[in-house]
mmCIF file of C-alpha atoms in Angstrom:
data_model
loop_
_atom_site.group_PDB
_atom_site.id
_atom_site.type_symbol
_atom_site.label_atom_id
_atom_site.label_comp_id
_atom_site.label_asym_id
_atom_site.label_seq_id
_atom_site.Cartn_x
_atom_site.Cartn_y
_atom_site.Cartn_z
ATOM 1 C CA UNK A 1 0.000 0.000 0.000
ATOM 2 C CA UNK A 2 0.965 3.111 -0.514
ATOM 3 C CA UNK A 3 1.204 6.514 1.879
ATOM 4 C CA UNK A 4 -2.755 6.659 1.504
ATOM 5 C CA UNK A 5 -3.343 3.750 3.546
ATOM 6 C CA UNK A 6 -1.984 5.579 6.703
ATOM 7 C CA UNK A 7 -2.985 9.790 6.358
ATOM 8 C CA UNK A 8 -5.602 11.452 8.048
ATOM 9 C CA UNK A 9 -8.822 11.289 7.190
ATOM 10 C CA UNK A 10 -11.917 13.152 7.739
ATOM 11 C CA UNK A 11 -15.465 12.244 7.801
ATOM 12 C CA UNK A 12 -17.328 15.429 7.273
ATOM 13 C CA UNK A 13 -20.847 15.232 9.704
ATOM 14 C CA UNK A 14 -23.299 17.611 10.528
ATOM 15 C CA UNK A 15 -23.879 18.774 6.703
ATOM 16 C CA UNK A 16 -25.776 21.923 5.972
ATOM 17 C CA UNK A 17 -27.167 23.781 2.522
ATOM 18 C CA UNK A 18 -28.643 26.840 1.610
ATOM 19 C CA UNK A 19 -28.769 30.398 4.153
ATOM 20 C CA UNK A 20 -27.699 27.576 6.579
ATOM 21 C CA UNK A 21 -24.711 26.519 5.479
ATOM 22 C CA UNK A 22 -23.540 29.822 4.306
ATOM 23 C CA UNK A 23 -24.303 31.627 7.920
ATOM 24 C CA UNK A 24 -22.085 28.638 9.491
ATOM 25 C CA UNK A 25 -19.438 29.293 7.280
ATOM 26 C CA UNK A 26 -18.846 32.685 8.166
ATOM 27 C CA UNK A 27 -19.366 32.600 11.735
ATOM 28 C CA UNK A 28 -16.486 29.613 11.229
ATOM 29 C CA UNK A 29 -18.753 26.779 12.806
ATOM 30 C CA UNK A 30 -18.551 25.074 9.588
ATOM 31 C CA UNK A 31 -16.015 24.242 6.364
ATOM 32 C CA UNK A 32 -17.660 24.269 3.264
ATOM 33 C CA UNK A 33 -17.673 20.905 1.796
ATOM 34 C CA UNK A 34 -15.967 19.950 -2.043
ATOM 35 C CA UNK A 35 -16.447 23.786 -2.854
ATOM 36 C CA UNK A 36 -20.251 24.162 -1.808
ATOM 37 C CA UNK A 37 -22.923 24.329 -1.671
ATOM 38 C CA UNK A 38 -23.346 22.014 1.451
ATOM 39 C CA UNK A 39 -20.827 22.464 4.412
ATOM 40 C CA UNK A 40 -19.845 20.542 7.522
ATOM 41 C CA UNK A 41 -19.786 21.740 11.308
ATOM 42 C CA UNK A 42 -18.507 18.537 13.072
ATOM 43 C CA UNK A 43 -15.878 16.267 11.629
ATOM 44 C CA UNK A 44 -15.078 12.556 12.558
ATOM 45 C CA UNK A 45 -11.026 12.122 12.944
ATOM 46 C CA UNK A 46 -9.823 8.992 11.138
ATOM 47 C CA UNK A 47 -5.987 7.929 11.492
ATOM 48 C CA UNK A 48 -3.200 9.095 13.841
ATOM 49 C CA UNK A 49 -5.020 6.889 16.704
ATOM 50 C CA UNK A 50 -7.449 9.112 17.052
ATOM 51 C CA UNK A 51 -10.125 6.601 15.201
ATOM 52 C CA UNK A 52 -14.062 8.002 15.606
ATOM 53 C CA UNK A 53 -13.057 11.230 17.391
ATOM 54 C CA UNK A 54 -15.782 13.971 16.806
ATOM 55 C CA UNK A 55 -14.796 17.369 17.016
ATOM 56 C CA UNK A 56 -16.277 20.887 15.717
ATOM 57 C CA UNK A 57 -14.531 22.000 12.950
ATOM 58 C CA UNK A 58 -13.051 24.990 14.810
ATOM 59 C CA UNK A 59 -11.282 22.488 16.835
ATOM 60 C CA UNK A 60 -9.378 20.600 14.417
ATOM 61 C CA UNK A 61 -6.407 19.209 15.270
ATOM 62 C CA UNK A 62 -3.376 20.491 12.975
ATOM 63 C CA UNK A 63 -2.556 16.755 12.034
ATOM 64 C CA UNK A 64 -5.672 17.078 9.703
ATOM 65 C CA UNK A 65 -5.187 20.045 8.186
ATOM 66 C CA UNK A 66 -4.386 18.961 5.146
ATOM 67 C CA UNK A 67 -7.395 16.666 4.740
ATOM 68 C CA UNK A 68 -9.590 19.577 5.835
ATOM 69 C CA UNK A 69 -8.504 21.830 2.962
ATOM 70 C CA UNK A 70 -8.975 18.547 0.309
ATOM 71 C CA UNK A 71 -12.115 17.626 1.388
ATOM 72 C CA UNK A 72 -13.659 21.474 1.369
ATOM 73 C CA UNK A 73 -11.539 21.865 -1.800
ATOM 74 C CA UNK A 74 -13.803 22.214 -5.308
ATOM 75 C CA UNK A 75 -12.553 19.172 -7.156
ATOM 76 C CA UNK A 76 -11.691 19.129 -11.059
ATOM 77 C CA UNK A 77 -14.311 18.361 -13.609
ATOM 78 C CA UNK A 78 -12.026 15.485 -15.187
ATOM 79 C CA UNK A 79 -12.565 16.763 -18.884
ATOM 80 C CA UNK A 80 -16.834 16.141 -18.090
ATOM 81 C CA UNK A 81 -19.994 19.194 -18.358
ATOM 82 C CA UNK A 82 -19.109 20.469 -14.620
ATOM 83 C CA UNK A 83 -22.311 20.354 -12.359
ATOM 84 C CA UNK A 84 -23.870 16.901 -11.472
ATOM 85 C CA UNK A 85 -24.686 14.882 -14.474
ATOM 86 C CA UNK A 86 -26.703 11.829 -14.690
ATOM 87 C CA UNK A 87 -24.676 9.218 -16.882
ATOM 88 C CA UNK A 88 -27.149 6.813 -18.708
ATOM 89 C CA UNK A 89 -26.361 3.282 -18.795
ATOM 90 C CA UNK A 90 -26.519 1.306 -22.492
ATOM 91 C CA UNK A 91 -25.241 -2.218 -22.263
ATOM 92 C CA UNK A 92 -24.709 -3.982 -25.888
ATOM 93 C CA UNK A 93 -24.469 -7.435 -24.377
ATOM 94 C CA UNK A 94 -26.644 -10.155 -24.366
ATOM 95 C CA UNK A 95 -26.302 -11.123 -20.931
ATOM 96 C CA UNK A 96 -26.550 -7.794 -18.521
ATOM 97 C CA UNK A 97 -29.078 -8.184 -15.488
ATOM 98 C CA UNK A 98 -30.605 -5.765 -16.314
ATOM 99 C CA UNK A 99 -30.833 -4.836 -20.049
ATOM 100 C CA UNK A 100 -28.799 -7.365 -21.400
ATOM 101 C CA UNK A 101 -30.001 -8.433 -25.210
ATOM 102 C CA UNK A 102 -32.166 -5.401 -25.337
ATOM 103 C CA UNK A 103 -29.524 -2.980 -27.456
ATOM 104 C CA UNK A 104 -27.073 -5.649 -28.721
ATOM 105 C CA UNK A 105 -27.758 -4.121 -32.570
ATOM 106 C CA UNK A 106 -26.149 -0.924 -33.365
ATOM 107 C CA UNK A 107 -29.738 0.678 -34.798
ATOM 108 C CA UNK A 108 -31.263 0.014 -31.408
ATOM 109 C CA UNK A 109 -28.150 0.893 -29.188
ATOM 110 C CA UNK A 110 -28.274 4.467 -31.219
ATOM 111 C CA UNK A 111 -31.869 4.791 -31.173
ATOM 112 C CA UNK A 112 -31.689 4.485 -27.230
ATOM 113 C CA UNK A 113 -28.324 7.125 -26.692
ATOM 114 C CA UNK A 114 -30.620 9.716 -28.967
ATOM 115 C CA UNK A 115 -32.989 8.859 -26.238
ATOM 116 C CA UNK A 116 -30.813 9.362 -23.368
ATOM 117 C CA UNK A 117 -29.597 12.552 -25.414
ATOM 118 C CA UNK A 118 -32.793 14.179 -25.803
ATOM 119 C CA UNK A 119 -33.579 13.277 -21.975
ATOM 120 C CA UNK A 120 -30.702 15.637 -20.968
ATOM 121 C CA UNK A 121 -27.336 13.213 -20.631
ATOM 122 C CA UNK A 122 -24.985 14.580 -22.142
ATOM 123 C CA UNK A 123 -22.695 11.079 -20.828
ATOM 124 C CA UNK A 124 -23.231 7.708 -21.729
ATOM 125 C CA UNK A 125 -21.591 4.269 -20.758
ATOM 126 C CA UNK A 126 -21.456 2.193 -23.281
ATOM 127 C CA UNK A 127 -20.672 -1.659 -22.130
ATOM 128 C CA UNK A 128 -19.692 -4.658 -23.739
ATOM 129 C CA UNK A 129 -18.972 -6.741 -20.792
ATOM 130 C CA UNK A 130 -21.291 -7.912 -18.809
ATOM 131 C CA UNK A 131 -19.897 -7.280 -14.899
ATOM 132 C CA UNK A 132 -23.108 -8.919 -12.530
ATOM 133 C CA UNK A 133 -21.961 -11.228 -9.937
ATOM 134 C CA UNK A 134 -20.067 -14.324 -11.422
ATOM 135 C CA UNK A 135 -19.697 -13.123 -14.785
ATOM 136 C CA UNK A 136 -17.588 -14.627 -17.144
ATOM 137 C CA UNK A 137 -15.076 -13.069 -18.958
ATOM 138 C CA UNK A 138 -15.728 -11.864 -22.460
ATOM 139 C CA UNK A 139 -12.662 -11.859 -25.063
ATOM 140 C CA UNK A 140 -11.527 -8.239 -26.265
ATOM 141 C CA UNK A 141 -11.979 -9.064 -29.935
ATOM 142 C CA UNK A 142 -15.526 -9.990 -28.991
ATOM 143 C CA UNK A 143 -16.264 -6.512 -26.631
ATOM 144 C CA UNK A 144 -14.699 -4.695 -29.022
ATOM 145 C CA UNK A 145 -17.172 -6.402 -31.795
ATOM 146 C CA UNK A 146 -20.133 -5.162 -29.931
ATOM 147 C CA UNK A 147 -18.991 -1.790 -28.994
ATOM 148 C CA UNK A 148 -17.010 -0.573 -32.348
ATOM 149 C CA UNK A 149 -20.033 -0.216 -34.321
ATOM 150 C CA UNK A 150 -21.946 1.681 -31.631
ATOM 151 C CA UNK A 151 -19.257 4.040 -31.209
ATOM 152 C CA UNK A 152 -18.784 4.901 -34.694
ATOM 153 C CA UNK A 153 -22.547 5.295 -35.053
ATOM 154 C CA UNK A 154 -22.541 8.059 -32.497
ATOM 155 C CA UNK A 155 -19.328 9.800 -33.758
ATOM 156 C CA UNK A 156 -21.017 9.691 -37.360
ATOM 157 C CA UNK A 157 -24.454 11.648 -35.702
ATOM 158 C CA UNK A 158 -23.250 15.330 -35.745
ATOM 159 C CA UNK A 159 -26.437 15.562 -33.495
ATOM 160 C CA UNK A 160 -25.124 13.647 -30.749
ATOM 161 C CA UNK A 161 -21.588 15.872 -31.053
ATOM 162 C CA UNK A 162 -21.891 17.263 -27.408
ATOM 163 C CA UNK A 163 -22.071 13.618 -26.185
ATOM 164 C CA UNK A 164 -19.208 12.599 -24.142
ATOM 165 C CA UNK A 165 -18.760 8.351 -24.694
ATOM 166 C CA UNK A 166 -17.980 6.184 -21.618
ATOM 167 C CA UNK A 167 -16.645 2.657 -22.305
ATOM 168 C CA UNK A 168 -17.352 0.221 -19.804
ATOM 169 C CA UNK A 169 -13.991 -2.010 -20.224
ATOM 170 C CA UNK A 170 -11.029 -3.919 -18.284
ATOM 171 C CA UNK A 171 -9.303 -4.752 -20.981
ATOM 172 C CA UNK A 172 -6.598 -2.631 -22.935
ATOM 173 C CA UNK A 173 -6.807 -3.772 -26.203
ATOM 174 C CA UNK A 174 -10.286 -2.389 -25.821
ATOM 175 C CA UNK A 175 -9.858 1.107 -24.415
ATOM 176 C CA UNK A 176 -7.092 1.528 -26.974
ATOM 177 C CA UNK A 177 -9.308 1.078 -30.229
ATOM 178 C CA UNK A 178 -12.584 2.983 -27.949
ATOM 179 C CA UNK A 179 -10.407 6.088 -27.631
ATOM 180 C CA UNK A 180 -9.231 6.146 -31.019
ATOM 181 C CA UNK A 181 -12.688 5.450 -32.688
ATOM 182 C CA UNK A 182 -13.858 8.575 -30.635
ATOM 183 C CA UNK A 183 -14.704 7.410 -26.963
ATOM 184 C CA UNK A 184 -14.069 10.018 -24.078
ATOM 185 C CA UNK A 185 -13.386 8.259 -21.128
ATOM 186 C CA UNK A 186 -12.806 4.733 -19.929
ATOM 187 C CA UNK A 187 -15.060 3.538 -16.806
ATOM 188 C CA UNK A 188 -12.979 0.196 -15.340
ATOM 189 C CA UNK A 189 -14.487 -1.617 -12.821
ATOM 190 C CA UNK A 190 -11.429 -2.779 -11.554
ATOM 191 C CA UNK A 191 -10.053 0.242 -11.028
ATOM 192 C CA UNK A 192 -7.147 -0.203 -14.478
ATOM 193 C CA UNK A 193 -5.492 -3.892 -12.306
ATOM 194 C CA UNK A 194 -7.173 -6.342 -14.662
ATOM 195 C CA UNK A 195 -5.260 -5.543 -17.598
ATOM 196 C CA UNK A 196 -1.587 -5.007 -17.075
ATOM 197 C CA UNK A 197 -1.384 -2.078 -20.100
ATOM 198 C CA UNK A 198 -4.170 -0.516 -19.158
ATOM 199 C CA UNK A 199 -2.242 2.242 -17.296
ATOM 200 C CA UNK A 200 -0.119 3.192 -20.230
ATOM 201 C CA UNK A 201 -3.364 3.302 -22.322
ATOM 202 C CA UNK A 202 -5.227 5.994 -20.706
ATOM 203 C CA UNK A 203 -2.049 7.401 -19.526
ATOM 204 C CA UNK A 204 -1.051 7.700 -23.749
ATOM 205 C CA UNK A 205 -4.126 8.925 -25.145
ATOM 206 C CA UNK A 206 -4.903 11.597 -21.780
ATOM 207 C CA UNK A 207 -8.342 10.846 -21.284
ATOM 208 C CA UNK A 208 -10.880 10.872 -18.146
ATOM 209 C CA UNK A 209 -10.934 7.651 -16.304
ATOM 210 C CA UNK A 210 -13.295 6.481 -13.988
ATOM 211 C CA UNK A 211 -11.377 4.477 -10.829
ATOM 212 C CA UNK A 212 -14.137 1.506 -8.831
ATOM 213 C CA UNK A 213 -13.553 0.147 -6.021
ATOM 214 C CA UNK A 214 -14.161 -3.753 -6.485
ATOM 215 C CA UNK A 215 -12.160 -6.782 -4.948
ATOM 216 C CA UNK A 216 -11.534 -9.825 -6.909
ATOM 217 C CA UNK A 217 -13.235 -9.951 -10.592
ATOM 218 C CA UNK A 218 -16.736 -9.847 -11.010
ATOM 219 C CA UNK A 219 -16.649 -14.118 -10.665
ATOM 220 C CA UNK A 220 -15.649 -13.858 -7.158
ATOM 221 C CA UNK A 221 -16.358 -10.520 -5.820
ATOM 222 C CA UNK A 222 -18.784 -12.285 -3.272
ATOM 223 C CA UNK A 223 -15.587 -14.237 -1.436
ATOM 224 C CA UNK A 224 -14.100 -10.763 -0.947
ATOM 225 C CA UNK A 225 -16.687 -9.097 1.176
ATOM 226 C CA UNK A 226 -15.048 -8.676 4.814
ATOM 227 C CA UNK A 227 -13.788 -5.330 6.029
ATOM 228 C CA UNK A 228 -12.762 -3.339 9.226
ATOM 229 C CA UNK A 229 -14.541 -0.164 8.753
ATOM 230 C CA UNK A 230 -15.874 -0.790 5.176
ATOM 231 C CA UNK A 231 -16.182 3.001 4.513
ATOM 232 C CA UNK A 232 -12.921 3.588 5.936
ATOM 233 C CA UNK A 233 -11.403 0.617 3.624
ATOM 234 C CA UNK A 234 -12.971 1.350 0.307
ATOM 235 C CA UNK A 235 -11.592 4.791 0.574
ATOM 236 C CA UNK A 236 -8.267 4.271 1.414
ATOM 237 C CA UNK A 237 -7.887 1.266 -1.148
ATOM 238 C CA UNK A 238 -9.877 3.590 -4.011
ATOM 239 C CA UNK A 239 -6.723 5.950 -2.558
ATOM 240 C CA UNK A 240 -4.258 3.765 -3.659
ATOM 241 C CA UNK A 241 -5.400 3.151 -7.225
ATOM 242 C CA UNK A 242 -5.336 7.121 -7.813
ATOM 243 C CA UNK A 243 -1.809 6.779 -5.782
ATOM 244 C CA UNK A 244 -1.450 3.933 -8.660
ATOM 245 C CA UNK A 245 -2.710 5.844 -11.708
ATOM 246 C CA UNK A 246 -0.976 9.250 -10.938
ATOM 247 C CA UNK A 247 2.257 7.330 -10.797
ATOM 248 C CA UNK A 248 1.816 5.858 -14.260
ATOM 249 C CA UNK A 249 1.088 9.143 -15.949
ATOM 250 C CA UNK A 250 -2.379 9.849 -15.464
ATOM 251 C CA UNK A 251 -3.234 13.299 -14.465
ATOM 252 C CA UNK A 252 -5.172 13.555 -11.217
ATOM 253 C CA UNK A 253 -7.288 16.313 -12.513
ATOM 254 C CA UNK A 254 -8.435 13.351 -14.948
ATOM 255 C CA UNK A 255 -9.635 10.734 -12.528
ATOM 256 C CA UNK A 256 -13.226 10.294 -10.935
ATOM 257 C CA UNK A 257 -13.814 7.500 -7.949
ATOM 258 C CA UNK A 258 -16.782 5.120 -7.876
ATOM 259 C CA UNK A 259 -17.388 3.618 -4.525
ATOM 260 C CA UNK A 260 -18.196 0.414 -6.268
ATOM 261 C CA UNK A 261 -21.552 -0.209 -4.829
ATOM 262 C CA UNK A 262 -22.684 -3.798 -4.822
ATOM 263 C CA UNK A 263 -19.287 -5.035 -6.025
ATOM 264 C CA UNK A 264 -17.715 -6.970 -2.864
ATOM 265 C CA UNK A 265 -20.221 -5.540 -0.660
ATOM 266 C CA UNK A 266 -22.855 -7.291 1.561
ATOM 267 C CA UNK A 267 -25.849 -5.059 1.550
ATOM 268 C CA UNK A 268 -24.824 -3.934 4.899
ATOM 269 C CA UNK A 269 -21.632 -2.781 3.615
ATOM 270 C CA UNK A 270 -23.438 -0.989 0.836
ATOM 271 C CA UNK A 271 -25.701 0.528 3.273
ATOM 272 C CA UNK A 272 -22.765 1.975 4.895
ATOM 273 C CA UNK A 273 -20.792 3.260 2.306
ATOM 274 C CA UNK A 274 -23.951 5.411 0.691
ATOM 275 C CA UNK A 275 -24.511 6.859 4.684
ATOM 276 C CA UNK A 276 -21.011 8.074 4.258
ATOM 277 C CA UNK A 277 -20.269 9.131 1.355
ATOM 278 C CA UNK A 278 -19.060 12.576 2.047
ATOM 279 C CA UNK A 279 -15.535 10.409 3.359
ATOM 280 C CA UNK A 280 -15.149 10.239 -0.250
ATOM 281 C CA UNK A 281 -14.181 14.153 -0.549
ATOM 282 C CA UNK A 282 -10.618 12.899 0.588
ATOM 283 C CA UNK A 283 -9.609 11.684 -2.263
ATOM 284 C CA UNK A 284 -9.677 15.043 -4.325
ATOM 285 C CA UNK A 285 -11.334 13.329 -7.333
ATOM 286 C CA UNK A 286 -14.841 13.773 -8.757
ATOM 287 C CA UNK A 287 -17.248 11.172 -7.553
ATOM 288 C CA UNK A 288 -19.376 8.260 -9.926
ATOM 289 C CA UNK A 289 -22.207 6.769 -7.694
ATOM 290 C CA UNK A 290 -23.934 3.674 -9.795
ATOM 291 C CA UNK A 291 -26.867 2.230 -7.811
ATOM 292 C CA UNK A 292 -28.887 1.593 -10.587
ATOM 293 C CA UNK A 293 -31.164 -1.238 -10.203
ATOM 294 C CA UNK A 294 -28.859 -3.741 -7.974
ATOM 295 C CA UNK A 295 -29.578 -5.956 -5.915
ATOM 296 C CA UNK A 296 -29.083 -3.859 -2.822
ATOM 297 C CA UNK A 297 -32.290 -2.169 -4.036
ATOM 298 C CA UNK A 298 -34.403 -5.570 -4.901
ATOM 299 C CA UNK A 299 -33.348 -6.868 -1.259
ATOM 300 C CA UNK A 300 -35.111 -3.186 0.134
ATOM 301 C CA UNK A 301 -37.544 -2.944 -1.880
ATOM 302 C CA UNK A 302 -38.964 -6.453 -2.303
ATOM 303 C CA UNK A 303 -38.318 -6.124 -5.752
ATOM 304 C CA UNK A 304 -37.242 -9.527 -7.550
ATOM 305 C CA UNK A 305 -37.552 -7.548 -11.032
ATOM 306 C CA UNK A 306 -34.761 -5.502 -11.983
ATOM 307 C CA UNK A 307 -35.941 -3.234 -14.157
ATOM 308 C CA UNK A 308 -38.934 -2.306 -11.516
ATOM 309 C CA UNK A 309 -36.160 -1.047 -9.381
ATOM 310 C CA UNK A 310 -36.160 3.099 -10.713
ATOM 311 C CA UNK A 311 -37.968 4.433 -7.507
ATOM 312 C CA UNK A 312 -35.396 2.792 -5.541
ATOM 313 C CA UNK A 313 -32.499 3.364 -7.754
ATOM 314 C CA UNK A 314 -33.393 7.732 -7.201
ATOM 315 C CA UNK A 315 -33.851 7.363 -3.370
ATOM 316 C CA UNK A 316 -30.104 5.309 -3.613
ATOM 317 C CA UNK A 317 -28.906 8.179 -6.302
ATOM 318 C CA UNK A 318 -29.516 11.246 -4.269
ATOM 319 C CA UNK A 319 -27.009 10.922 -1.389
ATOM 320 C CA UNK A 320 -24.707 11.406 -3.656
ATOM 321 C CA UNK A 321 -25.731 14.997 -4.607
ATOM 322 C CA UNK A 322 -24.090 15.852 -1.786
ATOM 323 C CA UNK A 323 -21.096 16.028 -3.935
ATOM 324 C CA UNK A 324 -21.827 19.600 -6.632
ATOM 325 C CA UNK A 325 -19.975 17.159 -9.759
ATOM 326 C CA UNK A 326 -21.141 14.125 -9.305
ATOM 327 C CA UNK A 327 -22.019 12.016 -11.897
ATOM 328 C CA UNK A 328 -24.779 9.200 -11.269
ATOM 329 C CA UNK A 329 -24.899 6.660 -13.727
ATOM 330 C CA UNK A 330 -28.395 5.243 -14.046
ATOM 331 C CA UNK A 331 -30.136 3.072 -16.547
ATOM 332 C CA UNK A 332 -33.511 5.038 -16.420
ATOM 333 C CA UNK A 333 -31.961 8.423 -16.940
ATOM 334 C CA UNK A 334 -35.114 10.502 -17.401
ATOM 335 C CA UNK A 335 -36.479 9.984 -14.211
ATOM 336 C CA UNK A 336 -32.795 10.775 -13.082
ATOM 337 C CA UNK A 337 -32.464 13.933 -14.343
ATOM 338 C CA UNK A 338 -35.875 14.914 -12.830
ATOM 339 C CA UNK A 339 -35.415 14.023 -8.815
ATOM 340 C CA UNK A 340 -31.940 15.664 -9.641
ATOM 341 C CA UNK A 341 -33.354 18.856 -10.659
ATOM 342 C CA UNK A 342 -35.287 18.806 -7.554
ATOM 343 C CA UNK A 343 -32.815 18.119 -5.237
ATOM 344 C CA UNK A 344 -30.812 21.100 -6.493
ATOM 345 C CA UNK A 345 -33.873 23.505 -5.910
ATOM 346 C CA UNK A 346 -33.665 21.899 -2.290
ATOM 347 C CA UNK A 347 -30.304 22.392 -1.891
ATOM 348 C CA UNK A 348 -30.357 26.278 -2.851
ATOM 349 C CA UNK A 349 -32.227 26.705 -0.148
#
């Protein structure tokens, strides 16, 4: 591990918004949190033995200064529209659980991202993989098969020209031929370890990337599900992939972080992580949430259908607005946009 595994950390608590969180501010009760609009009077100390502490903000120790001014810190857009965005999902596979076969022909995989375009994404995640629990792996010549054509369909659209393309991919060979055909940023569930050229790929071609916190592969992510403090874990191990990254020539101002819900989580663990988010703000990086219709959300619900899961997918989507870029990647992006839209009003106030 590297020196992330051991700095301070700080849980930001006691989040405000609006007149609120702007009063706080300047009466120095509270830090502003990721640039604003919420902010954060109390703050839980993490490291230096001082584990679960809870101490006003005015009282920080000077130990965490530094993580004070990286978690109120506005974090970059990573070459995205700034402001949170709501990435819709399209999965060209046959075997996704939630969509697979539905867009695995290039007229219907473009007919849905004009969809998703007219909705109001201007980001889509194209995948050609499918990553549920115990997945097999799918050969790159036969990902790339599936995704090629759909990326060269949109890049041929001028109509879809403001439409930044996310490929869903481990695997180099793919990301490679993506980013030259026109794709904008790579999304890796495995956080750019499955593939051992990966790196030097997005590194090369200077592109967003999207970091996710997983253990194991998708075929044995369920074996991998222990942790101390799982909050606490996931973001000092999603730490050490950045630590990773940056070292092989990928700008920080590039990467975004995905917590990595329902990927070697128990649905306590996933519980936990989307209570406390905000830890996330320590890594510096824009934030990817993707709830969308997992299991997490059938087990809560009492919904065995998948695709029935939307109402539960926005109630898991919207802790993460606490973060002003985030980008929630959702399969029913419509609705999306709309509770977002809302919960900014809210927030302004």
């Amino acid at each position: 591990m590297g020196h992330f595994s051991n700095q301070p950390l700080i849980e930001p608590l006691a989040l405000l918004h609006g007149e609120a969180a702007r009063q706080a501010v300047a009466q120095g009760l509270a830090h502003w949190f990721a640039g604003g609009p919420h902010a954060y009077a109390l703050a839980r100390l993490i490291g230096q033995g001082q584990e679960g502490t809870i101490v006003p903000v005015a009282a920080l120790p000077p130990a965490w200064e530094e993580a004070a001014r990286r978690v109120s810190a506005a974090v970059p857009d990573a070459g995205l529209p700034p402001g949170p965005q709501v990435m819709g999902i399209i999965n060209v596979t046959p075997d996704s659980f939630s969509d697979g076969g539905q867009h695995d022909r290039v007229e219907t995989a473009l007919a849905r991202i004009k969809a998703l375009h007219a909705a109001g994404c201007r980001v889509v995640d194209i995948g050609g993989e499918s990553t549920r629990p115990g997945a097999p792996a799918v050969p790159a010549e036969a990902e790339w098969g599936r995704i090629g054509p759909v990326i060269r369909a949109v890049r041929a659209c001028s109509a879809l020209d403001d439409l930044h393309l996310s490929i869903d991919t481990r695997q180099a060979a793919v990301m490679d031929q993506a980013l030259a055909a026109g794709a904008t940023l790579i999304n890796d569930v495995s956080a750019l370890t499955h593939d051992p050229a990966a790196r030097a790929v997005v590194a090369r071609h200077g592109c967003p990337v999207m970091l996710m916190h997983m253990r194991g592969t998708p075929a044995t992510m369920r074996a991998h599900t222990t942790y101390g403090d799982v909050a606490v874990d996931v973001v000092r191990e999603l730490g050490q992939r950045v630590e990773e990254a940056v070292a092989a020539g990928i700008a920080r101002t590039r990467i975004l972080v995905d917590p990595g819900i329902g990927f070697a989580k128990t649905l306590e663990g996933n519980l936990t992580l989307l209570a406390r988010l905000p830890l996330l703000a320590n890594l510096g990086c824009r934030v990817v949430l993707g709830t969308s219709r997992k299991r997490m959300i059938g087990e809560l619900g009492h919904e065995p259908d998948a695709a029935a899961r939307d109402p539960g997918t926005i109630a898991a989507s919207l802790p993460g607005m606490v973060f002003p870029g985030v980008v929630l990647r959702v399969h029913n992006a419509t609705a999306m946009i709309q509770a977002m839209r809302v919960r900014q009003g809210l927030d302004q106030q």
